PDB file of C-alpha atoms in Angstrom:
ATOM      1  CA  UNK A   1     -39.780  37.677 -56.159  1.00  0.00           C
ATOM      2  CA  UNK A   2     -37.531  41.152 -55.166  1.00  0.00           C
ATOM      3  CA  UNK A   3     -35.590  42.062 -58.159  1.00  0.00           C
ATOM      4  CA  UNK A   4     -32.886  44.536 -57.411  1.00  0.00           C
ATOM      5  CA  UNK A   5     -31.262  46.369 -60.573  1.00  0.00           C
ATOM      6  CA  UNK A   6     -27.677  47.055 -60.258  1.00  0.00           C
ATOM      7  CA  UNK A   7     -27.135  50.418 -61.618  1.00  0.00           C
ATOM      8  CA  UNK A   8     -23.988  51.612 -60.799  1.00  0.00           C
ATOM      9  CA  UNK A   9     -21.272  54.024 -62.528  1.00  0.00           C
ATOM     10  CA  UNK A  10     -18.672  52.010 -62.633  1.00  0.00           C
ATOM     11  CA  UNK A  11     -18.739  51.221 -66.757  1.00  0.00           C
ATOM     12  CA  UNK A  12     -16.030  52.485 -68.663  1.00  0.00           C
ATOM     13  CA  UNK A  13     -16.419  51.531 -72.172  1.00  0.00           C
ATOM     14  CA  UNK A  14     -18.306  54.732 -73.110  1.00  0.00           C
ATOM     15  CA  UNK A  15     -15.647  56.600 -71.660  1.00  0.00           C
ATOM     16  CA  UNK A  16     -15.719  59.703 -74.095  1.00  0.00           C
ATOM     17  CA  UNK A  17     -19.292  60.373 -73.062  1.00  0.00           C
ATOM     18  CA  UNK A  18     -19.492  58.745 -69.332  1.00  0.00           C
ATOM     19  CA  UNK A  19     -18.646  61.545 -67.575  1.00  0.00           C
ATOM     20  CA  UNK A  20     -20.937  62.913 -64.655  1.00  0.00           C
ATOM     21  CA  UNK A  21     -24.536  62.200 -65.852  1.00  0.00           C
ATOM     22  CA  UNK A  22     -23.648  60.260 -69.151  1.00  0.00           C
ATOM     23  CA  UNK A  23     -22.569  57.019 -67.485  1.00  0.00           C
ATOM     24  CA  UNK A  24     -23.847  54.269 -69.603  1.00  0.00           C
ATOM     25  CA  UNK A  25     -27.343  53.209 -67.590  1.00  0.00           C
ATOM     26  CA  UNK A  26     -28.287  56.545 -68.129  1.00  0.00           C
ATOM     27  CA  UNK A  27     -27.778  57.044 -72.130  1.00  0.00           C
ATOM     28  CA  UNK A  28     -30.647  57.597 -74.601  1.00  0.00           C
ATOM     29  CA  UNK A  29     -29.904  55.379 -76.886  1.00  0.00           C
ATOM     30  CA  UNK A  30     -32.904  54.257 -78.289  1.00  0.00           C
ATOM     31  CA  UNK A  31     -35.591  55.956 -80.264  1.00  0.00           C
ATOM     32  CA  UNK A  32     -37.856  56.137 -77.821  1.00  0.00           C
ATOM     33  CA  UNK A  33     -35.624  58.306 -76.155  1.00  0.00           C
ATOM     34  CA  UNK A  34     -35.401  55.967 -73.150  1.00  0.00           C
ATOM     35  CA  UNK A  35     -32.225  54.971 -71.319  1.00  0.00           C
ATOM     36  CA  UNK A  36     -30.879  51.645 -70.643  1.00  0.00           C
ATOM     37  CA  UNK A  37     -32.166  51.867 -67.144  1.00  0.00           C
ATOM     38  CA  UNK A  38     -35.607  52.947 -68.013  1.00  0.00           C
ATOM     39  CA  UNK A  39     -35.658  50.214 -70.557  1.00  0.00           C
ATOM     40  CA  UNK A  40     -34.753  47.664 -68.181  1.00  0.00           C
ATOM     41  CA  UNK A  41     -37.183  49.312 -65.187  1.00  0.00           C
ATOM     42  CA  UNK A  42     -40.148  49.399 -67.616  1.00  0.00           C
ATOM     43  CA  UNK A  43     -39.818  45.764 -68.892  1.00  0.00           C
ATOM     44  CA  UNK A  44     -39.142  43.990 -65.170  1.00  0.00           C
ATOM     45  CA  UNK A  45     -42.590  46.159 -63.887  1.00  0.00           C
ATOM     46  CA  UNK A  46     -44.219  44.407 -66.808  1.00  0.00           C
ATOM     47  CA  UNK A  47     -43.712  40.954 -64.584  1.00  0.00           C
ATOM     48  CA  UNK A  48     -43.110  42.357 -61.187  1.00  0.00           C
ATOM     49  CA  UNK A  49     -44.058  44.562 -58.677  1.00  0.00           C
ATOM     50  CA  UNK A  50     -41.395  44.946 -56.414  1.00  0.00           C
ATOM     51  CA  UNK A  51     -38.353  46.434 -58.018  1.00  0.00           C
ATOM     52  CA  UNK A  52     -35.499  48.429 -55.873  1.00  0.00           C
ATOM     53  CA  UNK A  53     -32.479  49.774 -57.448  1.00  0.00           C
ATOM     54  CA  UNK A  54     -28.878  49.911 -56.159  1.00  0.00           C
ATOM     55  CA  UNK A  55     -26.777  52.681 -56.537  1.00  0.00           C
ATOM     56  CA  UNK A  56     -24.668  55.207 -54.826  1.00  0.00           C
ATOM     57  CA  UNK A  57     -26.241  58.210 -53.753  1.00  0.00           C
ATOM     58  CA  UNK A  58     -24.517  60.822 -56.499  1.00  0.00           C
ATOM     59  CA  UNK A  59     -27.106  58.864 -59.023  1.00  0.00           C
ATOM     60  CA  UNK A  60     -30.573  59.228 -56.934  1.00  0.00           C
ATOM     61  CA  UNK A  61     -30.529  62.559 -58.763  1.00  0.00           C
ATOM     62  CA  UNK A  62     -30.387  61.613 -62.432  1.00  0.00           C
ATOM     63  CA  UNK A  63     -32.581  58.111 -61.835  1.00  0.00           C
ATOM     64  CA  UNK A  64     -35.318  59.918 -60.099  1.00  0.00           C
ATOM     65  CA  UNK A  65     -35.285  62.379 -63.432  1.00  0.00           C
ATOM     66  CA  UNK A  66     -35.792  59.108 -65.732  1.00  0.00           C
ATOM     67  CA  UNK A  67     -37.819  56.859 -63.858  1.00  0.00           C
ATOM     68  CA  UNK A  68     -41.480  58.318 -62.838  1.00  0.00           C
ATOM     69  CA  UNK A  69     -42.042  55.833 -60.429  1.00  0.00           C
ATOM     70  CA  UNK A  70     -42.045  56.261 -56.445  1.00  0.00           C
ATOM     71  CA  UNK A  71     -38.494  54.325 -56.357  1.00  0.00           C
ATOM     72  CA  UNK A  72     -37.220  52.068 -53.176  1.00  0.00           C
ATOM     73  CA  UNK A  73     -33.291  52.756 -53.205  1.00  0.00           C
ATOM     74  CA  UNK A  74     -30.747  50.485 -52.054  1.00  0.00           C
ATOM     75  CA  UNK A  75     -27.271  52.916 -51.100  1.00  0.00           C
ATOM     76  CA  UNK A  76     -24.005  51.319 -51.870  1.00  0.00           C
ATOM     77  CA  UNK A  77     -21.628  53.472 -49.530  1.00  0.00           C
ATOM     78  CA  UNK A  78     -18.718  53.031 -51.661  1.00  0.00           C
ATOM     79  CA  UNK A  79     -17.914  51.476 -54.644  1.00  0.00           C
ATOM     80  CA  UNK A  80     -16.472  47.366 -54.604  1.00  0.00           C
ATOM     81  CA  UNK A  81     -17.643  45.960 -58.168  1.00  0.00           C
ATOM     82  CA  UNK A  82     -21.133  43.976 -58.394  1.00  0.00           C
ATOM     83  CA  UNK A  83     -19.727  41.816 -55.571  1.00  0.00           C
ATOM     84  CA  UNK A  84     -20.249  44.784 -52.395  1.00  0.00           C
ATOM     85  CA  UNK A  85     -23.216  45.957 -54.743  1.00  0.00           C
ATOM     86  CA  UNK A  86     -24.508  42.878 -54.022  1.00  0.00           C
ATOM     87  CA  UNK A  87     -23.695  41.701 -50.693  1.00  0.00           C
ATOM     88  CA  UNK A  88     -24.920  45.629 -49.464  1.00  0.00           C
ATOM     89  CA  UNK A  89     -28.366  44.723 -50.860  1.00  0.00           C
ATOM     90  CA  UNK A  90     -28.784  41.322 -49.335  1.00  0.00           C
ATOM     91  CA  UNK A  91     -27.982  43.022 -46.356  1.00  0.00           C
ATOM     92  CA  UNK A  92     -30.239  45.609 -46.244  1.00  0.00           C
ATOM     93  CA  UNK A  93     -32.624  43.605 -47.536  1.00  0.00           C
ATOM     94  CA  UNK A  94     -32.773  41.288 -44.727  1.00  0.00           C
ATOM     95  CA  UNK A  95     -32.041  44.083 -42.250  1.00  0.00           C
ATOM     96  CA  UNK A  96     -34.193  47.227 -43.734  1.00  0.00           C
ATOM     97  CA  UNK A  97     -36.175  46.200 -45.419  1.00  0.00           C
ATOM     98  CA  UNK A  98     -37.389  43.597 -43.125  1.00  0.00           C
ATOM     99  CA  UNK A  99     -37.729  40.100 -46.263  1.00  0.00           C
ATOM    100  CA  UNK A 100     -37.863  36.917 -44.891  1.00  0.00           C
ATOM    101  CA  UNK A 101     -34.789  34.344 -45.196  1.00  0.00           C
ATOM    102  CA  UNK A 102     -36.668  32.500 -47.412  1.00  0.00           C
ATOM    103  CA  UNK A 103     -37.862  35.486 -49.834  1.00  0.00           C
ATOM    104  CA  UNK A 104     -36.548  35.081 -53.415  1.00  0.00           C
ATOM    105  CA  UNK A 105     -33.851  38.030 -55.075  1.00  0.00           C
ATOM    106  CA  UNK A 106     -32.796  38.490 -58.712  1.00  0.00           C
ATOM    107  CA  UNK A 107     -29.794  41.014 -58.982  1.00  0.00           C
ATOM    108  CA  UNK A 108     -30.267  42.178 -62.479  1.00  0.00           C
ATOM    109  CA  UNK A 109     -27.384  44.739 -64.315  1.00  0.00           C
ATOM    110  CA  UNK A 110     -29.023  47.307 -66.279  1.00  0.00           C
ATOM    111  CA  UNK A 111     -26.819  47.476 -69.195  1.00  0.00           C
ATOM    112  CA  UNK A 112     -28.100  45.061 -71.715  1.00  0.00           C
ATOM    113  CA  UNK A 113     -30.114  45.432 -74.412  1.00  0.00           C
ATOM    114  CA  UNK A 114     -33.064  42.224 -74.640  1.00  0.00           C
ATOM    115  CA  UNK A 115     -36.718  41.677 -75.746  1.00  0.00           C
ATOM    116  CA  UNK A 116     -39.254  42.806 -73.717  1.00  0.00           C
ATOM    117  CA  UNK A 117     -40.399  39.887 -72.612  1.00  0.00           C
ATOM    118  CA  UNK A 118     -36.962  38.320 -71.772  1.00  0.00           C
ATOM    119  CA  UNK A 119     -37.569  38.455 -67.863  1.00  0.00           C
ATOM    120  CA  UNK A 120     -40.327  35.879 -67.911  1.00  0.00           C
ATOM    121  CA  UNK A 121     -37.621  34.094 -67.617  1.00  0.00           C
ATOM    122  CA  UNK A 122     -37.073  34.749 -63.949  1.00  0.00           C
ATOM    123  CA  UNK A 123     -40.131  32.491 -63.236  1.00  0.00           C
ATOM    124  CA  UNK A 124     -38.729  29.736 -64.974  1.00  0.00           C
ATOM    125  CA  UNK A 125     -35.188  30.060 -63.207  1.00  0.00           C
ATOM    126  CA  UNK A 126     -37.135  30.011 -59.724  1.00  0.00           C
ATOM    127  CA  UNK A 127     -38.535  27.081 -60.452  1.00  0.00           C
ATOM    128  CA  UNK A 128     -35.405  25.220 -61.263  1.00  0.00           C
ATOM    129  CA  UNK A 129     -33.629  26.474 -58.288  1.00  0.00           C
ATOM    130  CA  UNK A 130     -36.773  25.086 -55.656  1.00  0.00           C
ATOM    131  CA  UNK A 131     -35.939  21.486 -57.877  1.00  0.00           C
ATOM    132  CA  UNK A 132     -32.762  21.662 -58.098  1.00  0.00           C
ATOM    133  CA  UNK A 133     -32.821  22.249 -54.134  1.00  0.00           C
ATOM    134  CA  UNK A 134     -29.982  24.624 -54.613  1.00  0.00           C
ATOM    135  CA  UNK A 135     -29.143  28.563 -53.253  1.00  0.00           C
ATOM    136  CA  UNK A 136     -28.502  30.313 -56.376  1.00  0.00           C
ATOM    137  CA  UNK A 137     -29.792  29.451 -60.426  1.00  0.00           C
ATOM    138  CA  UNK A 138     -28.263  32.078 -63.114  1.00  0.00           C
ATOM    139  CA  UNK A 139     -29.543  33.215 -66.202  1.00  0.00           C
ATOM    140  CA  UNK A 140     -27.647  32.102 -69.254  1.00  0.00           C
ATOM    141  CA  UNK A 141     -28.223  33.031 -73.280  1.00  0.00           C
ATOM    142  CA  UNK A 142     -27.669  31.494 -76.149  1.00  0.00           C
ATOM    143  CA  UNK A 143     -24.882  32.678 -77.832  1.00  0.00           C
ATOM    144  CA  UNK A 144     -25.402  33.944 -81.566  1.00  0.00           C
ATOM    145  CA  UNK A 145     -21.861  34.570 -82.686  1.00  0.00           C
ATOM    146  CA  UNK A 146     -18.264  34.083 -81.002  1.00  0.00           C
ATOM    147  CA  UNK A 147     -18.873  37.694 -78.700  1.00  0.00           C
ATOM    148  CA  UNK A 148     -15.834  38.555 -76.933  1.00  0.00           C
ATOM    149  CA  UNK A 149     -17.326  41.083 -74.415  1.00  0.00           C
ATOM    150  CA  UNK A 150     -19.661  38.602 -72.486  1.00  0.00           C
ATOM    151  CA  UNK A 151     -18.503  35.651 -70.062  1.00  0.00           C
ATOM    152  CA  UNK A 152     -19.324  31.919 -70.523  1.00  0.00           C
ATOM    153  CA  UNK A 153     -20.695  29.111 -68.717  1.00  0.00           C
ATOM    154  CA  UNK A 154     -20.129  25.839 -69.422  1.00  0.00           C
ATOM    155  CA  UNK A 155     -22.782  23.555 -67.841  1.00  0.00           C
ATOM    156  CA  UNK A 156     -24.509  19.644 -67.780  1.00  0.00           C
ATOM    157  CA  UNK A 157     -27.807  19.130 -67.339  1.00  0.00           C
ATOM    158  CA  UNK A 158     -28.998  22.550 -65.963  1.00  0.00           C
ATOM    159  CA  UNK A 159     -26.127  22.199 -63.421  1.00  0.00           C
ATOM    160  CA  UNK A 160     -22.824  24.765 -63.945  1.00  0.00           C
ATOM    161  CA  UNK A 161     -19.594  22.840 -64.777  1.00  0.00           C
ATOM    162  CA  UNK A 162     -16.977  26.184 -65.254  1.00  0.00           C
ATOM    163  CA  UNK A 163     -17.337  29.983 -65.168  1.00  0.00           C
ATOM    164  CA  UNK A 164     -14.856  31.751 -68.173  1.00  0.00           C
ATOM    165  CA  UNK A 165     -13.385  35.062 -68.401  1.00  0.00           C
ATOM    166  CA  UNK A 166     -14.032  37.501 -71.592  1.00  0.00           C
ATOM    167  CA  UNK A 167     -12.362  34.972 -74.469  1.00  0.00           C
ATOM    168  CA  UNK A 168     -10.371  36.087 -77.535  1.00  0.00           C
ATOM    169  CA  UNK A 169     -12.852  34.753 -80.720  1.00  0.00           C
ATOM    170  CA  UNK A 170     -11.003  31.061 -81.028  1.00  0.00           C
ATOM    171  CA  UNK A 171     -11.859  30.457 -77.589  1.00  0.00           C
ATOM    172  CA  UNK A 172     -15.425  31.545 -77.854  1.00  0.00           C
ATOM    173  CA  UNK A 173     -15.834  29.686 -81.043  1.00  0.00           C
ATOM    174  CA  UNK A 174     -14.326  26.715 -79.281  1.00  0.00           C
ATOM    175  CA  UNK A 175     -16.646  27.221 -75.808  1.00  0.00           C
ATOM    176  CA  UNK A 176     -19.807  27.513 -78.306  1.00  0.00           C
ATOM    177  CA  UNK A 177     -19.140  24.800 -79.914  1.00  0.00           C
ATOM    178  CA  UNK A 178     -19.438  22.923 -76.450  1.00  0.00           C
ATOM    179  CA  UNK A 179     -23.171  24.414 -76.089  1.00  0.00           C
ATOM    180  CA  UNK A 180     -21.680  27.106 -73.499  1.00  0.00           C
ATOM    181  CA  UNK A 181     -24.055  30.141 -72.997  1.00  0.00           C
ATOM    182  CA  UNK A 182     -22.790  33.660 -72.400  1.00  0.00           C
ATOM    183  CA  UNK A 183     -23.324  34.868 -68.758  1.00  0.00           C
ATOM    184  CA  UNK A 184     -26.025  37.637 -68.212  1.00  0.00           C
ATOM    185  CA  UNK A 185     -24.846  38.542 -65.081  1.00  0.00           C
ATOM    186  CA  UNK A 186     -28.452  37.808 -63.811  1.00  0.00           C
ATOM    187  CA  UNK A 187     -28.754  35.760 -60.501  1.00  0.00           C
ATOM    188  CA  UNK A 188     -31.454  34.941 -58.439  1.00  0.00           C
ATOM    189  CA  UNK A 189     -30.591  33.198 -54.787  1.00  0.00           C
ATOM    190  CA  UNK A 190     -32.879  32.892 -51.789  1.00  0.00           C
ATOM    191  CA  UNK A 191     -31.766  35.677 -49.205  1.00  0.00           C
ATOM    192  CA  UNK A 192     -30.778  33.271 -46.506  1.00  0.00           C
ATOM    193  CA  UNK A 193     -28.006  32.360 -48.456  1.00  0.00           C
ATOM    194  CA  UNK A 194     -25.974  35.352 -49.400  1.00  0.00           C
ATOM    195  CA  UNK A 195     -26.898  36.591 -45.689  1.00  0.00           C
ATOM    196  CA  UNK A 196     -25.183  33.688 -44.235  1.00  0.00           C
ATOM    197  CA  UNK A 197     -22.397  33.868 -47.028  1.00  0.00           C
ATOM    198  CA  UNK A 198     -21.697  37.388 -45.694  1.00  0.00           C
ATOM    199  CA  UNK A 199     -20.817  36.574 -42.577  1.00  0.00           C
ATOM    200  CA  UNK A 200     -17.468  35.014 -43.294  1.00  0.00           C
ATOM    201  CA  UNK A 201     -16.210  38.454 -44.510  1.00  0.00           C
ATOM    202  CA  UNK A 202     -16.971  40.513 -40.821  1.00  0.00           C
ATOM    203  CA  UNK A 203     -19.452  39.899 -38.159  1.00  0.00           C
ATOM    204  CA  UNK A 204     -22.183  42.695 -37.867  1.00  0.00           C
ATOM    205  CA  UNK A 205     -24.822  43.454 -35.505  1.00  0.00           C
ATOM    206  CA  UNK A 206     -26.828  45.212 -37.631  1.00  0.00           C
ATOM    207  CA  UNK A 207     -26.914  46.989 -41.768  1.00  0.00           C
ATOM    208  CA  UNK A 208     -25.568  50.493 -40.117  1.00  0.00           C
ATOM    209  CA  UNK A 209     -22.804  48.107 -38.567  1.00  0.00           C
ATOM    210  CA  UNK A 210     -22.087  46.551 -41.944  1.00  0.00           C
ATOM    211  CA  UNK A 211     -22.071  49.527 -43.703  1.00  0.00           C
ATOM    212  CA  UNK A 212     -19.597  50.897 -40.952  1.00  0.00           C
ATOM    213  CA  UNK A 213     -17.306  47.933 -42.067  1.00  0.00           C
ATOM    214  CA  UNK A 214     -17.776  47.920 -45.641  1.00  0.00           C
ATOM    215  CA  UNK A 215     -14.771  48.992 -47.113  1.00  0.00           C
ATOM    216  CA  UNK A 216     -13.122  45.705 -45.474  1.00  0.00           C
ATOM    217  CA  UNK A 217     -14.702  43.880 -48.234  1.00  0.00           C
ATOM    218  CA  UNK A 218     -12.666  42.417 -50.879  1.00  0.00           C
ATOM    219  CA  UNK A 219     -12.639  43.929 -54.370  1.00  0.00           C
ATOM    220  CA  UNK A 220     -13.375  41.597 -56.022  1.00  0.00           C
ATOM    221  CA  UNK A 221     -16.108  39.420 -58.815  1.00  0.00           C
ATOM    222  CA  UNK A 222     -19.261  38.490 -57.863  1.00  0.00           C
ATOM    223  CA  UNK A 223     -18.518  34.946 -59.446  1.00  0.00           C
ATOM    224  CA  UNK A 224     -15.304  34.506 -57.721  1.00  0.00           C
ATOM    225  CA  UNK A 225     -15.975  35.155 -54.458  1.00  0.00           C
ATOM    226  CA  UNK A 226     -19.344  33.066 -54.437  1.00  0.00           C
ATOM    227  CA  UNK A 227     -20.336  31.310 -57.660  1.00  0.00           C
ATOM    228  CA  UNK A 228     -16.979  29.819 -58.225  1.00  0.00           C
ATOM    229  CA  UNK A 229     -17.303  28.252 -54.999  1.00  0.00           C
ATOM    230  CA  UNK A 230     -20.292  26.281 -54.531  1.00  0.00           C
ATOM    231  CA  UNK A 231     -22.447  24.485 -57.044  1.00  0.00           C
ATOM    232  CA  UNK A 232     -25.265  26.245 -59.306  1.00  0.00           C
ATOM    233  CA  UNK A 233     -27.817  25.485 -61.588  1.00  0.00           C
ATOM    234  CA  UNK A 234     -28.338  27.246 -64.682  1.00  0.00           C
ATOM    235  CA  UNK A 235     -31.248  28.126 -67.364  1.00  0.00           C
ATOM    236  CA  UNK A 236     -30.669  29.055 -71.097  1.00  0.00           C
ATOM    237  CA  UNK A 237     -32.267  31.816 -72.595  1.00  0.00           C
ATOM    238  CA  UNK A 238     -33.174  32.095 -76.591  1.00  0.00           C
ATOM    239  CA  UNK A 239     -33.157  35.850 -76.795  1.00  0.00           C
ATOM    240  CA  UNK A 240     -31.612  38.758 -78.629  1.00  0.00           C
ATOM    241  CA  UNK A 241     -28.911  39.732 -76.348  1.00  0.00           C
ATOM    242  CA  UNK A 242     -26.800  42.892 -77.036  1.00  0.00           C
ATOM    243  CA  UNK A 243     -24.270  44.188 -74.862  1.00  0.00           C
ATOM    244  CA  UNK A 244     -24.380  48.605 -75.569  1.00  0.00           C
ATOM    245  CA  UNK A 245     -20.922  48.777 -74.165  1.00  0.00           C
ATOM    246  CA  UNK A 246     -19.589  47.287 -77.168  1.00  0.00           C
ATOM    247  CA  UNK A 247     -19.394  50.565 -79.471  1.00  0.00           C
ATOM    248  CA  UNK A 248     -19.781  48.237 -82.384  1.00  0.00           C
ATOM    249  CA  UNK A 249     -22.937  46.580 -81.316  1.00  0.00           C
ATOM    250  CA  UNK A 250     -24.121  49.934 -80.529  1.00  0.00           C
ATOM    251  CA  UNK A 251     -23.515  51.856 -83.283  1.00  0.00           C
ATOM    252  CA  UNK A 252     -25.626  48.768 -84.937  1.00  0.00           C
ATOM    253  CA  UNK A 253     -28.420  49.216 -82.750  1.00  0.00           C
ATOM    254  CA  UNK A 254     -29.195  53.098 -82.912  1.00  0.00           C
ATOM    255  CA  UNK A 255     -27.386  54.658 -86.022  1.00  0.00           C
ATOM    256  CA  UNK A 256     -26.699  53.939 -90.022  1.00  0.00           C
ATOM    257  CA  UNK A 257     -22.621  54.403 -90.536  1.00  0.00           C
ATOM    258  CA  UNK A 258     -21.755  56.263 -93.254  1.00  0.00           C
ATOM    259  CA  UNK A 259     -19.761  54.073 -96.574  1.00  0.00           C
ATOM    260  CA  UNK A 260     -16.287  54.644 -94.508  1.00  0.00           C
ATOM    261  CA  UNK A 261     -18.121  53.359 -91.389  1.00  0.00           C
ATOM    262  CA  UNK A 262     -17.729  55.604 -89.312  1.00  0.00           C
ATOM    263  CA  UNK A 263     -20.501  56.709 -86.388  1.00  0.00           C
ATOM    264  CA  UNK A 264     -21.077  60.170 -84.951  1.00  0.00           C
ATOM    265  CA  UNK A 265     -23.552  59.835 -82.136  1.00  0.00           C
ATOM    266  CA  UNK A 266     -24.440  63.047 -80.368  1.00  0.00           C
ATOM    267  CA  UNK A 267     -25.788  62.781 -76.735  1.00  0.00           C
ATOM    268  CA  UNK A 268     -25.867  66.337 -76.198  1.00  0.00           C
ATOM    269  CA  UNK A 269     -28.609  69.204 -76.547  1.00  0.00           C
ATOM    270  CA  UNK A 270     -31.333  68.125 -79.794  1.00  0.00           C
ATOM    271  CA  UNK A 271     -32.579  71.638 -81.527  1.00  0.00           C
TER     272      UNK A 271
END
């Protein structure tokens, strides 16, 4: 399997401190001293052996700093959400990188916070998808309390029913009460698929000829331009899933608030 991690600077919700280098892939946050990328690089090499990343070029600098490893780059050209993020790497993929239609790809984000051995999981998901005899499976978790910063899915029988939206906490309650799992963001799809998908946006002779067109592409979700569309299968995870753009989680995960509860986390210079 190809697993291609997303990381992009797109987030926002560390705002204060996401500015140039500190976008939030890139943050120490742990006491290790590792970043959410390296985290998330470290643990997938555990499993596999061929990991790219996608990004845009401005970040080569700052990921070849963190990650040690000879790296195989996949350049998004401009910036159109995770949906161009991943449509570019099917593309080049298939085009550059010379994978066959039938080669397997997981698009993983790299700003989550799970166990180590979480992305076993990707096996399992595989496998569902060849007996399913469907183009893509997604990774699903658990939920452990009503979280209002992750999607759901809804699903029956391994098969997804209904994608929803960030929910206020009575309508997560509600969709957890229905066995919903919050959405990962973590797909895996054979490469013919998206590759023929792609085509209904602009026909292209070639990747240089895509990229030349890429800014035609809509900006838009990942989900709604192609999962909302077709049917899916999905897998449930039972893992520890925290989301580190959610200043509360965070503040959890890596400091101890003081008795007003209040967090002072310092990503500058350490003497």
């Amino acid at each position: 399997m190809n697993i291609v991690l997303l990381s992009e600077g797109s987030e926002t919700r560390f705002l204060s401190v996401s500015i140039g280098i500190f976008l939030k892939p890139f943050l120490s946050l742990f006491s290790n001293k590792k970043s959410m990328l390296e985290k998330t690089y470290y643990n997938i090499k555990k499993f596999f052996s061929n990991v790219l990343i996608a990004t845009q070029e401005e970040y080569k600098e700052i990921i070849n700093l963190q990650i040690k490893d000879k790296i195989n780059y996949i350049i998004e050209p401009q910036k159109i959400r995770p949906f161009g993020a991943i449509l570019n790497a099917a593309i080049c993929l298939k085009y550059e990188k010379k994978l066959s239609d039938d080669d397997f790809v997981s698009i993983i984000p790299t700003d989550h916070d799970v166990d180590e051995n979480f992305y076993k999981i990707l096996f399992n998901a595989k496998n569902l998808l060849v007996s399913k005899k469907l183009n893509v499976c997604l990774i699903g978790v658990k939920p452990t309390f009503p979280s209002i910063q992750f999607g759901y899915i809804l699903h029956k029988k391994d098969i997804v029913d209904k994608f929803f939206e960030k929910s206020d906490k009575k309508s997560a309650k509600k969709l957890i009460n229905e066995n919903a799992l919050w959405n990962s963001g973590i797909v895996i799809f054979k490469l013919r698929h998206i590759v023929d998908l792609s085509q209904n946006y602009f026909k292209y002779k070639s990747y240089n000829d895509f990229l030349k067109k890429y800014g035609q592409l809509p900006n838009n979700s990942f989900d709604e331009e192609f999962l909302e569309k077709e049917k899916n299968c999905v897998i449930g995870a039972n893992t520890n899933l925290n989301d580190l753009g959610n200043l509360e989680i965070t503040s959890k995960k890596i400091s101890k608030p003081d008795e007003f509860n209040t967090n002072i986390i310092n990503f500058g210079e350490k003497s």
